[in-house]
CSV table of C-alpha atoms and ligand atoms in Angstrom, one decimal:
chain,number,residue,atom,x,y,z
A,54,MET,CA,0.0,0.0,0.0
A,55,ARG,CA,1.1,3.6,-0.6
A,56,THR,CA,-0.2,6.9,0.6
A,57,GLN,CA,1.0,10.5,1.0
A,58,VAL,CA,0.7,10.8,4.8
A,59,GLY,CA,0.7,7.8,7.1
A,60,ILE,CA,-0.9,8.6,10.4
A,61,VAL,CA,-0.5,6.4,13.5
A,62,GLY,CA,-3.4,6.7,15.9
A,63,ALA,CA,-7.1,7.6,15.6
A,64,GLY,CA,-7.4,9.9,18.6
A,65,PRO,CA,-8.4,13.6,18.1
A,66,ALA,CA,-5.0,14.4,16.6
A,67,GLY,CA,-4.8,11.7,14.0
A,68,LEU,CA,-8.4,12.0,12.9
A,69,LEU,CA,-8.4,15.7,12.6
A,70,LEU,CA,-5.1,15.7,10.7
A,71,SER,CA,-6.5,13.2,8.2
A,72,HIS,CA,-9.7,15.4,7.8
A,73,LEU,CA,-7.8,18.7,7.3
A,74,LEU,CA,-5.4,16.9,4.8
A,75,TYR,CA,-8.5,15.6,2.9
A,76,LEU,CA,-9.9,19.1,2.6
A,77,ALA,CA,-6.5,20.2,1.2
A,78,GLY,CA,-6.5,17.4,-1.4
A,79,ILE,CA,-3.8,15.3,0.4
A,80,GLU,CA,-4.3,11.6,0.8
A,81,SER,CA,-3.7,9.9,4.1
A,82,VAL,CA,-4.2,6.5,5.9
A,83,VAL,CA,-4.9,6.3,9.6
A,84,LEU,CA,-3.7,3.1,11.5
A,85,GLU,CA,-5.4,2.5,14.9
A,86,GLN,CA,-4.5,-0.4,17.1
A,87,ARG,CA,-8.0,-0.5,18.8
A,88,SER,CA,-11.4,-1.3,17.3
A,89,ARG,CA,-13.8,1.4,16.2
A,90,GLU,CA,-16.1,0.5,19.0
A,91,TYR,CA,-13.4,0.8,21.7
A,92,VAL,CA,-12.2,4.1,20.4
A,93,GLU,CA,-15.8,5.6,20.2
A,94,THR,CA,-17.4,4.2,23.3
A,95,ASP,CA,-15.2,2.4,25.8
A,96,THR,CA,-15.7,4.0,29.2
A,97,ALA,CA,-12.0,3.5,30.0
A,98,ARG,CA,-11.3,6.2,27.3
A,99,ILE,CA,-13.5,9.0,28.8
A,100,ARG,CA,-11.1,11.9,29.0
A,101,ALA,CA,-11.2,15.5,28.0
A,102,GLY,CA,-14.3,17.6,28.4
A,103,VAL,CA,-13.3,21.1,27.6
A,104,LEU,CA,-12.5,22.7,24.3
A,105,GLU,CA,-11.2,26.3,24.0
A,106,ASP,CA,-13.2,28.4,21.6
A,107,GLY,CA,-10.5,28.4,18.9
A,108,PRO,CA,-10.6,24.6,18.4
A,109,ALA,CA,-14.4,24.6,18.6
A,110,GLU,CA,-14.5,27.2,15.8
A,111,LEU,CA,-12.1,25.1,13.8
A,112,LEU,CA,-14.3,22.1,14.1
A,113,ASP,CA,-17.2,24.2,12.8
A,114,ALA,CA,-15.2,25.7,10.0
A,115,VAL,CA,-14.1,22.2,8.7
A,116,GLY,CA,-17.7,20.8,8.8
A,117,VAL,CA,-17.6,18.6,11.9
A,118,GLY,CA,-19.1,20.9,14.4
A,119,ALA,CA,-22.8,20.3,14.0
A,120,ARG,CA,-23.3,17.8,16.8
A,121,MET,CA,-21.0,19.8,19.1
A,122,ARG,CA,-23.1,22.9,18.5
A,123,ALA,CA,-26.3,20.9,19.2
A,124,LYS,CA,-25.2,19.0,22.3
A,125,GLY,CA,-22.1,20.8,23.6
A,126,LEU,CA,-22.5,23.5,26.4
A,127,VAL,CA,-20.9,26.9,26.0
A,128,HIS,CA,-19.7,28.2,29.3
A,129,HIS,CA,-18.8,31.8,30.2
A,130,GLY,CA,-17.2,31.3,33.6
A,131,ILE,CA,-15.6,28.8,36.0
A,132,GLU,CA,-15.7,28.8,39.8
A,133,LEU,CA,-12.7,28.6,42.1
A,134,ARG,CA,-13.8,27.3,45.5
A,135,PHE,CA,-11.6,27.4,48.6
A,136,ASP,CA,-12.1,28.1,52.3
A,137,ARG,CA,-15.8,26.9,51.9
A,138,THR,CA,-16.5,29.9,49.6
A,139,ALA,CA,-17.2,30.2,45.9
A,140,HIS,CA,-15.4,32.7,43.7
A,141,ARG,CA,-16.5,33.1,40.1
A,142,ILE,CA,-14.0,33.8,37.3
A,143,PRO,CA,-16.0,35.4,34.5
A,144,LEU,CA,-14.1,34.1,31.5
A,145,THR,CA,-16.1,35.9,28.9
A,146,GLU,CA,-16.0,39.3,30.6
A,147,LEU,CA,-12.3,39.0,31.3
A,148,THR,CA,-11.3,37.9,27.8
A,149,GLY,CA,-13.2,40.3,25.5
A,150,GLY,CA,-16.0,37.9,24.7
A,151,ARG,CA,-14.4,34.4,24.6
A,152,SER,CA,-15.8,31.2,26.1
A,153,ILE,CA,-15.2,27.4,26.4
A,154,MET,CA,-17.2,24.5,25.0
A,155,VAL,CA,-18.0,21.6,27.3
A,156,TYR,CA,-18.1,18.6,24.9
A,157,GLY,CA,-16.6,15.1,25.5
A,158,GLN,CA,-13.5,14.0,23.7
A,159,GLN,CA,-15.2,10.7,22.6
A,160,GLU,CA,-17.9,12.8,20.9
A,161,VAL,CA,-15.3,14.7,19.0
A,162,VAL,CA,-13.7,11.4,18.0
A,163,LYS,CA,-17.1,10.0,16.8
A,164,ASP,CA,-17.8,13.1,14.8
A,165,LEU,CA,-14.3,12.9,13.1
A,166,ILE,CA,-14.6,9.2,12.3
A,167,ALA,CA,-18.0,9.8,10.8
A,168,ALA,CA,-16.6,12.6,8.7
A,169,ARG,CA,-13.6,10.6,7.5
A,170,LEU,CA,-15.7,7.6,6.5
A,171,ALA,CA,-18.4,9.7,4.8
A,172,THR,CA,-15.8,11.3,2.6
A,173,GLY,CA,-14.1,8.0,1.6
A,174,GLY,CA,-11.2,8.3,4.1
A,175,THR,CA,-9.2,5.2,5.1
A,176,VAL,CA,-9.1,4.5,8.8
A,177,LEU,CA,-7.8,1.0,9.5
A,178,PHE,CA,-8.9,-0.1,13.0
A,179,ASP,CA,-7.4,-3.2,14.7
A,180,ALA,CA,-4.0,-2.5,13.1
A,181,HIS,CA,-1.6,-4.3,15.4
A,182,ASP,CA,2.1,-4.3,15.9
A,183,VAL,CA,2.6,-1.0,14.0
A,184,SER,CA,6.2,-0.2,13.4
A,185,VAL,CA,7.8,2.9,12.0
A,186,ALA,CA,10.9,2.6,9.8
A,187,ASP,CA,13.1,4.5,7.4
A,188,ILE,CA,12.2,8.0,8.7
A,189,GLY,CA,15.6,9.3,7.8
A,190,THR,CA,14.8,8.6,4.1
A,191,ASP,CA,12.2,10.2,1.8
A,192,ARG,CA,10.2,6.9,1.7
A,193,PRO,CA,9.3,6.2,5.4
A,194,VAL,CA,7.3,3.0,5.9
A,195,LEU,CA,4.7,1.8,8.4
A,196,SER,CA,4.3,-2.0,8.8
A,197,PHE,CA,1.5,-3.6,10.8
A,198,HIS,CA,-0.7,-6.7,11.2
A,199,GLN,CA,-4.3,-6.8,10.3
A,200,ASP,CA,-6.6,-9.8,10.2
A,201,GLY,CA,-3.5,-12.0,10.6
A,202,TRP,CA,-1.7,-10.5,7.6
A,203,GLU,CA,1.4,-8.4,7.6
A,204,GLU,CA,0.9,-5.2,5.6
A,205,THR,CA,3.2,-2.3,4.7
A,206,LEU,CA,2.3,1.3,4.0
A,207,GLU,CA,4.9,3.4,2.1
A,208,CYS,CA,4.5,7.1,2.8
A,209,ASP,CA,6.0,10.5,1.9
A,210,VAL,CA,5.6,11.5,5.6
A,211,ILE,CA,4.5,9.9,8.8
A,212,ALA,CA,2.5,11.7,11.6
A,213,GLY,CA,2.9,10.0,15.0
A,214,CYS,CA,-0.5,10.8,16.6
A,215,ASP,CA,-0.4,7.7,18.9
A,216,GLY,CA,-0.5,9.3,22.3
A,217,PHE,CA,2.0,9.2,25.2
A,218,HIS,CA,2.3,5.4,25.1
A,219,GLY,CA,2.6,5.0,21.4
A,220,VAL,CA,5.4,3.7,19.3
A,221,SER,CA,6.3,6.6,17.0
A,222,ARG,CA,8.4,8.6,19.5
A,223,ASN,CA,10.6,5.5,20.0
A,224,ALA,CA,11.4,5.3,16.3
A,225,ILE,CA,13.6,8.4,16.6
A,226,PRO,CA,17.2,7.4,17.0
A,227,PRO,CA,18.7,7.6,20.6
A,228,GLY,CA,20.3,10.9,21.5
A,229,VAL,CA,18.1,13.1,19.2
A,230,LEU,CA,15.3,14.0,21.6
A,231,ARG,CA,15.7,16.0,24.7
A,232,VAL,CA,13.1,15.1,27.3
A,233,TYR,CA,11.6,17.7,29.8
A,234,GLU,CA,9.5,16.0,32.5
A,235,LYS,CA,7.9,16.6,35.8
A,236,VAL,CA,6.0,13.9,37.7
A,237,TYR,CA,3.5,15.0,40.4
A,238,PRO,CA,3.1,13.4,43.8
A,239,TYR,CA,-0.7,13.0,43.2
A,240,ALA,CA,-3.2,11.5,40.8
A,241,TRP,CA,-6.9,12.1,39.8
A,242,LEU,CA,-9.6,9.6,40.6
A,243,GLY,CA,-12.4,10.4,38.0
A,244,ILE,CA,-16.0,9.3,37.9
A,245,LEU,CA,-18.8,9.6,35.4
A,246,ALA,CA,-22.1,9.6,37.2
A,247,ALA,CA,-25.8,9.4,36.0
A,248,VAL,CA,-26.9,12.5,37.9
A,249,PRO,CA,-27.7,16.0,36.8
A,250,PRO,CA,-24.8,18.3,37.6
A,251,SER,CA,-25.1,20.2,40.9
A,252,THR,CA,-23.5,23.2,39.2
A,253,GLU,CA,-24.0,25.3,36.0
A,254,GLU,CA,-20.2,26.0,35.6
A,255,LEU,CA,-17.1,23.9,36.4
A,256,ILE,CA,-15.9,24.1,40.0
A,257,TYR,CA,-12.2,23.8,40.7
A,258,CYS,CA,-12.0,23.3,44.4
A,259,ARG,CA,-9.0,23.4,46.8
A,260,HIS,CA,-9.6,21.7,50.2
A,261,GLU,CA,-7.1,20.7,53.0
A,262,ARG,CA,-7.9,17.0,52.1
A,263,GLY,CA,-7.0,17.7,48.4
A,264,PHE,CA,-8.3,19.1,45.1
A,265,ALA,CA,-11.7,18.3,43.6
A,266,LEU,CA,-13.3,19.2,40.3
A,267,HIS,CA,-17.0,19.2,39.3
A,268,SER,CA,-17.4,19.0,35.6
A,269,LEU,CA,-20.3,17.8,33.4
A,270,ARG,CA,-21.1,16.1,30.1
A,271,SER,CA,-24.8,16.9,29.7
A,272,PRO,CA,-27.9,18.0,31.7
A,273,GLU,CA,-28.0,14.3,32.9
A,274,LEU,CA,-24.4,13.4,33.3
A,275,SER,CA,-21.8,14.7,35.8
A,276,ARG,CA,-18.0,14.2,35.7
A,277,LEU,CA,-16.1,14.6,38.9
A,278,TYR,CA,-12.5,14.2,40.0
A,279,LEU,CA,-10.7,13.9,43.3
A,280,GLN,CA,-7.0,14.3,44.1
A,281,VAL,CA,-5.7,11.0,45.4
A,282,SER,CA,-2.2,9.4,45.9
A,283,PRO,CA,-0.4,8.1,42.8
A,284,GLY,CA,-1.0,4.4,42.4
A,285,GLU,CA,-4.3,4.6,44.5
A,286,GLN,CA,-6.3,1.3,44.3
A,287,LEU,CA,-9.8,1.8,42.9
A,288,SER,CA,-10.9,-1.1,45.1
A,289,HIS,CA,-10.3,1.2,48.1
A,290,TRP,CA,-12.9,3.6,46.7
A,291,PRO,CA,-16.4,2.2,46.8
A,292,ASP,CA,-18.9,4.6,45.4
A,293,ASP,CA,-20.2,5.7,48.8
A,294,ARG,CA,-16.7,6.7,49.9
A,295,ILE,CA,-16.2,8.7,46.7
A,296,TRP,CA,-19.4,10.7,47.2
A,297,GLU,CA,-18.6,11.3,50.9
A,298,GLU,CA,-15.2,12.6,50.0
A,299,LEU,CA,-16.6,14.8,47.3
A,300,ARG,CA,-19.2,16.2,49.6
A,301,THR,CA,-16.5,17.0,52.3
A,302,ARG,CA,-14.2,18.8,49.8
A,303,PHE,CA,-16.9,20.8,48.0
A,304,ALA,CA,-18.8,21.8,51.2
A,305,THR,CA,-19.5,25.6,51.5
A,306,ASP,CA,-21.0,27.8,54.2
A,307,ASP,CA,-23.9,28.9,52.0
A,308,GLY,CA,-25.7,25.5,52.0
A,309,TRP,CA,-24.7,24.3,48.5
A,310,THR,CA,-25.4,20.6,48.1
A,311,LEU,CA,-24.0,17.9,45.9
A,312,ALA,CA,-26.5,15.4,44.3
A,313,ASP,CA,-25.2,11.9,43.9
A,314,GLY,CA,-26.2,9.0,41.7
A,315,PRO,CA,-25.0,5.8,40.0
A,316,VAL,CA,-21.3,5.8,39.1
A,317,LEU,CA,-21.0,4.6,35.4
A,318,GLU,CA,-17.2,4.8,35.2
A,319,LYS,CA,-14.2,5.1,37.6
A,320,SER,CA,-10.5,5.5,36.8
A,321,VAL,CA,-7.3,6.8,38.2
A,322,THR,CA,-5.1,9.1,36.0
A,323,ALA,CA,-1.4,9.8,36.7
A,324,MET,CA,-0.3,13.4,36.3
A,325,ARG,CA,2.7,14.3,34.3
A,326,SER,CA,4.2,17.3,32.5
A,327,PHE,CA,6.3,16.0,29.6
A,328,VAL,CA,7.7,17.5,26.4
A,329,VAL,CA,10.2,16.2,23.9
A,330,GLU,CA,12.2,18.5,21.7
A,331,PRO,CA,12.3,18.5,18.7
A,332,MET,CA,8.9,17.2,17.8
A,333,GLN,CA,10.2,15.9,14.5
A,334,TYR,CA,13.0,13.8,12.9
A,335,GLY,CA,13.5,13.3,9.2
A,336,ARG,CA,10.1,12.5,7.8
A,337,LEU,CA,8.4,11.7,11.2
A,338,PHE,CA,6.4,14.4,12.9
A,339,LEU,CA,5.1,13.9,16.5
A,340,VAL,CA,1.7,15.4,17.2
A,341,GLY,CA,-0.4,15.8,20.4
A,342,ASP,CA,0.3,13.6,23.4
A,343,ALA,CA,2.9,11.6,21.5
A,344,ALA,CA,5.1,14.7,21.9
A,345,HIS,CA,3.9,16.3,25.1
A,346,THR,CA,1.5,15.8,27.9
A,347,VAL,CA,0.1,18.2,30.6
A,348,PRO,CA,-1.5,17.5,34.0
A,349,PRO,CA,-5.2,17.7,33.3
A,350,THR,CA,-5.9,20.6,35.6
A,351,GLY,CA,-5.8,23.3,32.9
A,352,ALA,CA,-7.9,21.2,30.4
A,353,LYS,CA,-5.2,21.8,27.7
A,354,GLY,CA,-4.2,18.4,26.3
A,355,MET,CA,-6.8,17.9,23.5
A,356,ASN,CA,-6.6,21.6,22.7
A,357,LEU,CA,-2.8,21.3,22.2
A,358,ALA,CA,-3.3,18.3,20.0
A,359,VAL,CA,-5.6,20.4,17.8
A,360,ALA,CA,-3.1,23.2,17.7
A,361,ASP,CA,-0.3,20.9,16.5
A,362,VAL,CA,-2.5,19.5,13.8
A,363,GLN,CA,-3.3,22.9,12.5
A,364,VAL,CA,0.5,23.7,12.2
A,365,LEU,CA,1.3,20.3,10.5
A,366,ALA,CA,-1.7,20.4,8.1
A,367,ALA,CA,-0.7,23.9,7.0
A,368,ALA,CA,3.0,23.0,6.6
A,369,LEU,CA,2.1,19.8,4.6
A,370,THR,CA,-0.3,21.8,2.4
A,371,ARG,CA,2.5,24.3,1.5
A,372,TRP,CA,5.0,21.6,0.9
A,373,TYR,CA,2.8,19.6,-1.5
A,374,ALA,CA,1.7,22.8,-3.3
A,375,SER,CA,5.1,24.4,-3.7
A,376,GLY,CA,7.8,21.9,-2.8
A,377,ASP,CA,9.2,24.4,-0.3
A,378,PRO,CA,10.2,22.5,2.9
A,379,ALA,CA,10.6,25.6,5.1
A,380,SER,CA,7.3,25.3,7.0
A,381,LEU,CA,7.8,21.5,7.5
A,382,GLU,CA,11.3,22.2,8.8
A,383,SER,CA,10.0,24.7,11.3
A,384,TYR,CA,7.1,22.5,12.5
A,385,SER,CA,8.6,21.7,15.9
A,386,ALA,CA,9.7,25.3,16.6
A,387,ASP,CA,6.3,26.6,15.6
A,388,CYS,CA,4.5,24.1,17.8
A,389,LEU,CA,6.7,24.6,20.8
A,390,ARG,CA,5.5,28.2,21.2
A,391,HIS,CA,1.9,27.1,22.0
A,392,VAL,CA,3.1,23.9,23.8
A,393,TRP,CA,5.2,25.7,26.3
A,394,ARG,CA,2.6,28.3,27.0
A,395,ALA,CA,0.1,25.5,27.9
A,396,GLU,CA,2.7,23.5,29.8
A,397,ASP,CA,3.5,26.5,32.0
A,398,PHE,CA,-0.2,27.3,32.6
A,399,SER,CA,-1.1,23.6,33.4
A,400,ALA,CA,1.7,23.3,35.9
A,401,TRP,CA,0.7,26.6,37.5
A,402,MET,CA,-3.0,25.7,37.7
A,403,THR,CA,-2.0,22.3,39.2
A,404,ALA,CA,0.1,24.0,41.8
A,405,LEU,CA,-2.6,26.5,42.5
A,406,LEU,CA,-5.1,23.8,43.5
A,407,HIS,CA,-3.5,20.6,44.7
A,408,VAL,CA,-2.4,19.8,48.2
A,409,ASP,CA,1.2,18.8,48.8
A,410,ARG,CA,1.5,18.0,52.5
A,411,SER,CA,5.3,17.8,52.4
A,412,ASP,CA,5.6,21.5,51.6
A,413,GLY,CA,4.4,23.8,54.4
A,414,PHE,CA,5.8,27.0,52.9
A,415,GLY,CA,4.2,26.1,49.5
A,416,ASP,CA,0.9,25.5,51.3
A,417,ARG,CA,0.8,29.0,52.8
A,418,ALA,CA,2.0,30.7,49.6
A,419,GLN,CA,-0.7,28.7,47.7
A,420,HIS,CA,-3.4,30.1,49.9
A,421,ALA,CA,-2.1,33.7,49.3
A,422,ARG,CA,-2.1,33.0,45.5
A,423,LEU,CA,-5.7,31.7,45.5
A,424,ALA,CA,-6.9,34.7,47.5
A,425,TYR,CA,-5.1,37.0,45.1
A,426,THR,CA,-6.5,35.3,42.0
A,427,ALA,CA,-10.0,35.6,43.4
A,428,ARG,CA,-9.6,39.3,44.5
A,429,SER,CA,-7.5,40.8,41.7
A,430,ARG,CA,-9.0,41.5,38.3
A,431,ALA,CA,-5.5,41.4,36.7
A,432,ALA,CA,-4.7,37.9,38.3
A,433,ALA,CA,-8.2,36.6,37.4
A,434,ALA,CA,-7.8,37.9,33.8
A,435,SER,CA,-4.5,36.1,33.4
A,436,LEU,CA,-6.1,32.8,34.5
A,437,ALA,CA,-9.1,33.4,32.2
A,438,GLU,CA,-6.9,34.3,29.2
A,439,ASN,CA,-4.8,31.1,29.6
A,440,TYR,CA,-7.9,29.0,30.3
A,441,VAL,CA,-9.7,30.0,27.1
A,442,GLY,CA,-6.4,29.7,25.2
A,443,ALA,CA,-3.5,32.2,25.4
A,444,SER,CA,-1.7,31.5,22.2
A,445,ARG,CA,-3.1,30.8,18.7
A,446,PRO,CA,-1.1,28.2,16.8
A,447,TRP,CA,1.5,29.5,14.4
A,448,VAL,CA,0.4,28.5,10.9
A,449,GLY,CA,2.9,30.7,9.1
A,450,ASN,CA,0.4,33.5,8.4
A,451,GLY,CA,1.4,35.9,11.2
A,452,ALA,CA,-1.5,34.8,13.5
A,453,HIS,CA,0.3,33.7,16.6
A,454,ASP,CA,0.9,34.5,20.2
B,782,FAD,P1,-4.8,10.0,22.2
B,782,FAD,O1,-6.1,10.6,22.4
B,782,FAD,O2,-4.0,9.3,23.2
B,782,FAD,O3,-4.9,9.1,20.9
B,782,FAD,C1,-3.9,8.2,20.5
B,782,FAD,C2,-4.5,7.1,19.6
B,782,FAD,O4,-3.4,6.3,19.2
B,782,FAD,C3,-5.4,6.2,20.4
B,782,FAD,O5,-6.6,5.9,19.7
B,782,FAD,C4,-4.5,4.9,20.6
B,782,FAD,O6,-5.3,3.7,20.7
B,782,FAD,C5,-3.7,4.9,19.3
B,782,FAD,N1,-2.4,4.2,19.5
B,782,FAD,C6,-1.6,4.2,20.5
B,782,FAD,N2,-0.5,3.4,20.3
B,782,FAD,C7,-0.7,2.9,19.0
B,782,FAD,C8,0.0,2.1,18.2
B,782,FAD,N3,1.2,1.5,18.6
B,782,FAD,N4,-0.5,1.8,17.0
B,782,FAD,C9,-1.6,2.3,16.5
B,782,FAD,N5,-2.4,3.1,17.3
B,782,FAD,C10,-1.9,3.4,18.5
B,782,FAD,N6,-7.6,17.7,27.3
B,782,FAD,C11,-8.3,18.9,27.1
B,782,FAD,O7,-8.0,19.6,26.1
B,782,FAD,N7,-9.4,19.3,27.9
B,782,FAD,C12,-9.7,18.5,29.0
B,782,FAD,O8,-10.7,18.8,29.6
B,782,FAD,C13,-9.0,17.3,29.3
B,782,FAD,N8,-9.3,16.6,30.3
B,782,FAD,C14,-8.6,15.4,30.5
B,782,FAD,C15,-9.0,14.6,31.6
B,782,FAD,C16,-8.4,13.4,31.8
B,782,FAD,C17,-8.8,12.6,33.0
B,782,FAD,C18,-7.3,13.0,31.0
B,782,FAD,C19,-6.6,11.7,31.2
B,782,FAD,C20,-6.9,13.8,29.9
B,782,FAD,C21,-7.6,15.0,29.7
B,782,FAD,N9,-7.2,15.8,28.6
B,782,FAD,C22,-7.9,17.0,28.4
B,782,FAD,C23,-6.1,15.4,27.7
B,782,FAD,C24,-6.6,14.8,26.4
B,782,FAD,O9,-7.4,13.7,26.7
B,782,FAD,C25,-5.4,14.3,25.6
B,782,FAD,O10,-4.4,15.3,25.5
B,782,FAD,C26,-5.8,13.9,24.1
B,782,FAD,O11,-6.4,12.6,24.2
B,782,FAD,C27,-4.6,13.8,23.2
B,782,FAD,O12,-5.0,13.4,21.9
B,782,FAD,P2,-4.1,12.6,20.9
B,782,FAD,O13,-4.9,12.3,19.7
B,782,FAD,O14,-2.7,13.2,20.9
B,782,FAD,O15,-3.8,11.2,21.7
B,783,DHB,C1,-12.6,18.0,32.5
B,783,DHB,C2,-11.4,17.6,32.6
B,783,DHB,C3,-10.4,18.5,33.0
B,783,DHB,O1,-9.1,18.1,33.0
B,783,DHB,C4,-10.7,19.8,33.3
B,783,DHB,O2,-9.7,20.6,33.7
B,783,DHB,C5,-11.9,20.2,33.2
B,783,DHB,C6,-12.9,19.3,32.8
B,783,DHB,C7,-13.7,17.0,32.2
B,783,DHB,O3,-13.4,15.9,32.0
B,783,DHB,O4,-14.8,17.5,32.0
């Protein structure tokens, strides 16, 4: 088999890249190790819930935003809760009219798969043992097994969109990549519950017992998270204990109550800041979580994946149209502008809200920072600007940072 762009991974990054390339008249094949059903519906894959307005507008502009506009929820603020008191951060007022879209990542993935298949795109599910070779040549190759057969896919370029645990990054020769990493001394226990949200806007809550987040998916479905220890056993967290802990952390002095209901999904997520530089080698380009991850506190991961895709799709479009490799050569440098802005914000927002009992000074300073963010319009405006997306991706047209 042969194609122009071989894409490893049918997450938000791989699918959106394939769709943007299709609109630019460039052929691609997406290889995904999982089944379509698993990718679209498995509850172990419930992840992001918040899109910045930029990525949401992009999905509209490329014809995959209809269901998001019908079912997604546009939010104009978030709440910071600490010392049993709510403090609203009015995102829209502080950012000149911008907002966020609450819409689940799996819904974005479903919309993109439907769009690719409707336009004759090739997404090969259940593609096992994918390996990436010859990336230092101008004919890189993907090989894989499907239905018991070994297949090869010759490409002009390969996009590694296979997430943090994928294989693409490891195809780059040793010594090329520099790794920047920070592992946090806590994790998130997340639940999806069949209960109407007890809030209209997301609540980011700091309590002595740890951070808690109240998010949502729809008028009937709530998504909640608790800070726990890394490696926490789910078996130690029966549903009653989770609700009890959530009630304790979210408690306020104004009588606010948390409604509970059946827990549909439960998982523990490790928290890591991670970036490799450069995000490319030869004809291989790393996109999204394959190149960088953020702790989830700032809701940035999927948004970053979309931003990388915009940069790579624009660079490939230029290269195929003119033969000029300049924008492909600057892919990594162009992405790292938005990547590091989001890395810094995600680490900051994580430190603002999580409890680290080993750091007494940090604890007192954190309290001062929270109080300042709630009181100062300048501090709140900085949080708001970063939360809705502080840097537009560099797509070679002057519209960045
Ligand atoms: P992925 O979504 O990881 O997709 C990679 C794909 O590649 C997968 O389908 C995988 O099966 C496939 N794959 C992997 N290895 C191979 C292989 N060897 N061969 C073939 N296929 C392979 N981000 C936000 O923007 N907003 C949020 O609110 C938010 N909340 C989050 C909450 C939680 C609890 C978590 C865990 C993450 C959250 N994120 C959020 C981050 C976001 O989910 C990720 O950044 C996003 O999934 C990255 O997309 P991706 O396409 O790069 O990678
Ligand atoms: C969700 C996840 C996040 O990481 C976040 O910061 C906000 C919301 C969510 O799953 O809804």
